PDB file of C-alpha atoms in Angstrom:
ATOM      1  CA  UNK A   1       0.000   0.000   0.000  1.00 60.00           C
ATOM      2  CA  UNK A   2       2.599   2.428   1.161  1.00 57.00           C
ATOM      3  CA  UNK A   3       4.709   1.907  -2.550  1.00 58.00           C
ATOM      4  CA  UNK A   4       1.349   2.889  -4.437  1.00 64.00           C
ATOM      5  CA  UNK A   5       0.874   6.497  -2.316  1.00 64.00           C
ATOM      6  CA  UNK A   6       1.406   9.428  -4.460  1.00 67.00           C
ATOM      7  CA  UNK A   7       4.595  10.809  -3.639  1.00 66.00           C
ATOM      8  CA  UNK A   8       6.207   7.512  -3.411  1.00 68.00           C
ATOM      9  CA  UNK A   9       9.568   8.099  -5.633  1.00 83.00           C
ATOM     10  CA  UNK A  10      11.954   6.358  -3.518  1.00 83.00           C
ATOM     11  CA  UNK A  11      12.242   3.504  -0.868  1.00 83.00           C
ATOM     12  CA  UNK A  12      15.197   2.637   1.259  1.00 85.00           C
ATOM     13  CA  UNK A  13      15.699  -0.757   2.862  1.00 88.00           C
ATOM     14  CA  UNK A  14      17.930  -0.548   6.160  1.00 87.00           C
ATOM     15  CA  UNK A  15      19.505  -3.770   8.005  1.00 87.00           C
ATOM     16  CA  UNK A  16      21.508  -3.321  10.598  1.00 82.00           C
ATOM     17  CA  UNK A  17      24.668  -5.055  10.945  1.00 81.00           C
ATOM     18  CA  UNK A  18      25.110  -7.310  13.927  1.00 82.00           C
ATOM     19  CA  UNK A  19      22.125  -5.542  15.936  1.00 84.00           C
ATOM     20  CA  UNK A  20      21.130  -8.102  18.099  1.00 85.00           C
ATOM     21  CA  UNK A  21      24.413  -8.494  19.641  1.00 84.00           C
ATOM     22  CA  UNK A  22      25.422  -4.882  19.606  1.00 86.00           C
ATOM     23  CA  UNK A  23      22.131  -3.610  21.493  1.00 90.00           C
ATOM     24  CA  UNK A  24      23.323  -1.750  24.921  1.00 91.00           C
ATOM     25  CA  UNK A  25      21.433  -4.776  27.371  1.00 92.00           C
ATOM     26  CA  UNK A  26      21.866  -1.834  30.744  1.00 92.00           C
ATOM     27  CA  UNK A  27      19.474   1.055  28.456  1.00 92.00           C
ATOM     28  CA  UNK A  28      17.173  -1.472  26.912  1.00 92.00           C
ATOM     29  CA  UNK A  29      16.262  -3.047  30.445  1.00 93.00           C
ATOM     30  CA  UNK A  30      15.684   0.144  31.711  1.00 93.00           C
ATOM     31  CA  UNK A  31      13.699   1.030  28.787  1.00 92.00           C
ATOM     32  CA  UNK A  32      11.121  -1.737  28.726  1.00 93.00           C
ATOM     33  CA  UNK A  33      10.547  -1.548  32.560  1.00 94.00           C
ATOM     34  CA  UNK A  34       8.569   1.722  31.626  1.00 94.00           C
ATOM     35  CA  UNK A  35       7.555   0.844  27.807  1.00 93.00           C
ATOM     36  CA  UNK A  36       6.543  -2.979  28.631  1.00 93.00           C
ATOM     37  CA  UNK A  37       6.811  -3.707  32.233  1.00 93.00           C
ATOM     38  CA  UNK A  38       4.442  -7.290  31.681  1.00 92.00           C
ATOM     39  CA  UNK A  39       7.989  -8.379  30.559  1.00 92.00           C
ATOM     40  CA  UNK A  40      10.676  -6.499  32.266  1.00 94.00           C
ATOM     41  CA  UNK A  41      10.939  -8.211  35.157  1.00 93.00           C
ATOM     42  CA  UNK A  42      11.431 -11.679  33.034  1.00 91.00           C
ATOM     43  CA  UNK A  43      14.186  -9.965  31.532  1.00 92.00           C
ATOM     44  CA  UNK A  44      15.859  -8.668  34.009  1.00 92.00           C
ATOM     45  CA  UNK A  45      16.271 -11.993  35.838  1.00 91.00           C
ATOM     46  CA  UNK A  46      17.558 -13.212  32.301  1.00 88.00           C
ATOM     47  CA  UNK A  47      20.116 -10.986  31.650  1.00 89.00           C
ATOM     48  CA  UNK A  48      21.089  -9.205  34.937  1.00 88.00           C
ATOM     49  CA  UNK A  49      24.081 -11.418  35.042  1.00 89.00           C
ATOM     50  CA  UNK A  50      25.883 -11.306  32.000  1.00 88.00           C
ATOM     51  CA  UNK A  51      25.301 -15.097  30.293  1.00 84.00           C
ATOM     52  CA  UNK A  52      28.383 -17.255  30.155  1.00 84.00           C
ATOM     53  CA  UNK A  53      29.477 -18.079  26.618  1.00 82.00           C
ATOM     54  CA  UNK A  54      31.597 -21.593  26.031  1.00 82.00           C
ATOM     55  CA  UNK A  55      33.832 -21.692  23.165  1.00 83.00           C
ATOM     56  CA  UNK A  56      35.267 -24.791  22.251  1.00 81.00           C
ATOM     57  CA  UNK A  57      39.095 -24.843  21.165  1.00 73.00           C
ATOM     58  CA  UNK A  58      41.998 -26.748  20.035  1.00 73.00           C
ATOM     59  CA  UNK A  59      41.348 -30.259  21.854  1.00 72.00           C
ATOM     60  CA  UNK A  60      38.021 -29.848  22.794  1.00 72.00           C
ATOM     61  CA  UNK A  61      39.067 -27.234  25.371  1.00 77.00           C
ATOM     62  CA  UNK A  62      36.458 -24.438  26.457  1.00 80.00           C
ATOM     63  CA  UNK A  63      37.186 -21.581  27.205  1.00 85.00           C
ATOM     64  CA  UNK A  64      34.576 -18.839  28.265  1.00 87.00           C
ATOM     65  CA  UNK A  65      33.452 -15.711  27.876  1.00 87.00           C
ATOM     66  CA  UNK A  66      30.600 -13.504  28.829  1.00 89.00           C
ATOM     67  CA  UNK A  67      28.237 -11.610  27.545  1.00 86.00           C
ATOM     68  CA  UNK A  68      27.672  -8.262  28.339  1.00 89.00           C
ATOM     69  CA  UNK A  69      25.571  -6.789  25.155  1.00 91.00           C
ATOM     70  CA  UNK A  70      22.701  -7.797  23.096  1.00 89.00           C
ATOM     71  CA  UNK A  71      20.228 -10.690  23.415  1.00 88.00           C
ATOM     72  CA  UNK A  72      21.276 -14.113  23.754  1.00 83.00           C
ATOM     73  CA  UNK A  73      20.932 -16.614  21.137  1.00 79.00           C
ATOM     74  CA  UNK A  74      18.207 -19.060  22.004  1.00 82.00           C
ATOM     75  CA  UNK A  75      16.255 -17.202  24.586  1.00 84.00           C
ATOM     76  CA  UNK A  76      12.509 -17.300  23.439  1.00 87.00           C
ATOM     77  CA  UNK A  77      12.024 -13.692  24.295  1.00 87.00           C
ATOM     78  CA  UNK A  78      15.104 -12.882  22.753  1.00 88.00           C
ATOM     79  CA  UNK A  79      12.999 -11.165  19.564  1.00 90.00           C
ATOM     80  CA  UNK A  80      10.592  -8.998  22.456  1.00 90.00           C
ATOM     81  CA  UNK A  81      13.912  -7.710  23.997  1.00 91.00           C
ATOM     82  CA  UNK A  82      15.333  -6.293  20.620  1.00 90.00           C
ATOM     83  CA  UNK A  83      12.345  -5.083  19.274  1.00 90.00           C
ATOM     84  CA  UNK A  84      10.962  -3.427  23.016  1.00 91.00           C
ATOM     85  CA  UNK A  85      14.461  -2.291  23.289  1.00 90.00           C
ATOM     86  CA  UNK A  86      14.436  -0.321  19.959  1.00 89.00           C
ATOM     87  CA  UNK A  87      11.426   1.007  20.083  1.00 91.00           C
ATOM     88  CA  UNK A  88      12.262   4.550  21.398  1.00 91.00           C
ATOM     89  CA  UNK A  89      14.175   4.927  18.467  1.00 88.00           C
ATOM     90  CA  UNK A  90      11.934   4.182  16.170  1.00 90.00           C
ATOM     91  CA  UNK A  91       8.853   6.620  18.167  1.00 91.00           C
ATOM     92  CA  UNK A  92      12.023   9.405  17.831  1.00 90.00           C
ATOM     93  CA  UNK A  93      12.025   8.361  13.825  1.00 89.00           C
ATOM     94  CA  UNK A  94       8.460   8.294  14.002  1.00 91.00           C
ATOM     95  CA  UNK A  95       8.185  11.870  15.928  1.00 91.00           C
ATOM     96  CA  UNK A  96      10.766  13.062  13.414  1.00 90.00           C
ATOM     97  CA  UNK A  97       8.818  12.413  10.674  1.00 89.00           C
ATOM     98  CA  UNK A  98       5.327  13.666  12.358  1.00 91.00           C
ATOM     99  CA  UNK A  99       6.870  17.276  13.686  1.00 92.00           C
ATOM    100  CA  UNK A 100       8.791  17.651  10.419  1.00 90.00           C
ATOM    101  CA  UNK A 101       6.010  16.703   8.223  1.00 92.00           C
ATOM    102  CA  UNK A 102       8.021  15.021   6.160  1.00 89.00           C
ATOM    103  CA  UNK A 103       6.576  13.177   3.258  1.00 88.00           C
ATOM    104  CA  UNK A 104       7.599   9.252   4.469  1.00 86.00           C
ATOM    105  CA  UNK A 105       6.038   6.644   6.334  1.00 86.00           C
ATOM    106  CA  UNK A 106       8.440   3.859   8.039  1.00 90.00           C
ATOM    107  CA  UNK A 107       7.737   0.087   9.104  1.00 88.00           C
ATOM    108  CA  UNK A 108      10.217  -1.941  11.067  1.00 89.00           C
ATOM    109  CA  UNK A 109      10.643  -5.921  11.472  1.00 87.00           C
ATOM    110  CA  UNK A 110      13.325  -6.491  14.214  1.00 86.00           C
ATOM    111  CA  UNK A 111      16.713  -5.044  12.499  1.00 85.00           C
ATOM    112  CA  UNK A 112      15.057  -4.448   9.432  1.00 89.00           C
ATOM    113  CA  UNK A 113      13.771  -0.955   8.867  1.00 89.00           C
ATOM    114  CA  UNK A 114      11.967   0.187   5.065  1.00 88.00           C
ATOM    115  CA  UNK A 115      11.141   4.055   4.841  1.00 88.00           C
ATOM    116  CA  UNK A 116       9.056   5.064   1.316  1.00 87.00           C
ATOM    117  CA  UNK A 117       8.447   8.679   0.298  1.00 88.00           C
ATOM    118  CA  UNK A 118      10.234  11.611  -1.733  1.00 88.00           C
ATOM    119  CA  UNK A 119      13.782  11.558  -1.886  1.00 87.00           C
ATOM    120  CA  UNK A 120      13.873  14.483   0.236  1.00 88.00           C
ATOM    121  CA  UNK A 121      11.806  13.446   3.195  1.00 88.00           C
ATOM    122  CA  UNK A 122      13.630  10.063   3.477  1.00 88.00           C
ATOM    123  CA  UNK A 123      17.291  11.550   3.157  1.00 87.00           C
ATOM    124  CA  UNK A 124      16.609  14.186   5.926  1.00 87.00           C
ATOM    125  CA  UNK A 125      14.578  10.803   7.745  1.00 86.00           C
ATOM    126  CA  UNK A 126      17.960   8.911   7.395  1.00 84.00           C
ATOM    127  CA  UNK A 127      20.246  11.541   8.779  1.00 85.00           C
ATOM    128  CA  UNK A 128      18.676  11.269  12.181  1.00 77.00           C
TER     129      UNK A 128
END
């Protein structure tokens, strides 16, 4: 629907690289205590202590690591953490484009942002 709008000349596809693992874990807690707090307290007893990380070397020895950022691989509300921990900066995109009327609408999936308008509206967009 959104490529069909008049005023539709361009479209820009973001994905960003390595997101999941390069969200700050301290901010996005904090976040969805006030944004989703159904959920917070799940994730806080999830990732308050930074999960331990195995790697397997030469001879079968492990060595580990932990991890301090991002979600964790595996965890079933692994997807709710990214995208609850995001969202304020896609409501700033969204304000952005509301109190700048710009001519651009955005939808997200997870890391995956798409932003269709005039060329004009979705450069200044991007350069927030």
């Amino acid at each position: 629907e959104m490529f069909s709008e008049d005023g539709s000349e361009a479209v820009i596809l973001i994905d960003a690289e390595n997101a999941f693992n390069s969200m700050n874990r301290s901010v996005a807690l904090h976040n969805i205590q006030i944004i989703c707090p159904e959920v917070a307290q799940y994730l806080i007893n999830t990732y308050r202590i930074p999960p331990r990380l195995i790697i397997k070397g030469d001879k079968n020895k492990g060595e580990e690591i932990k991890s301090f950022e991002g979600t964790t691989q595996g965890d079933n509300l692994g997807m709710i953490f990214y995208c609850l921990g995001i969202l304020p900066v896609v409501h700033t995109l969204s304000s952005i484009i509301r109190e700048r009327r710009l001519q651009c609408r955005q939808v997200w999936l997870a890391d995956d942002g798409t932003a269709v308008g005039t060329v004009e509206s979705i450069k200044q967009w991007f350069d927030e």
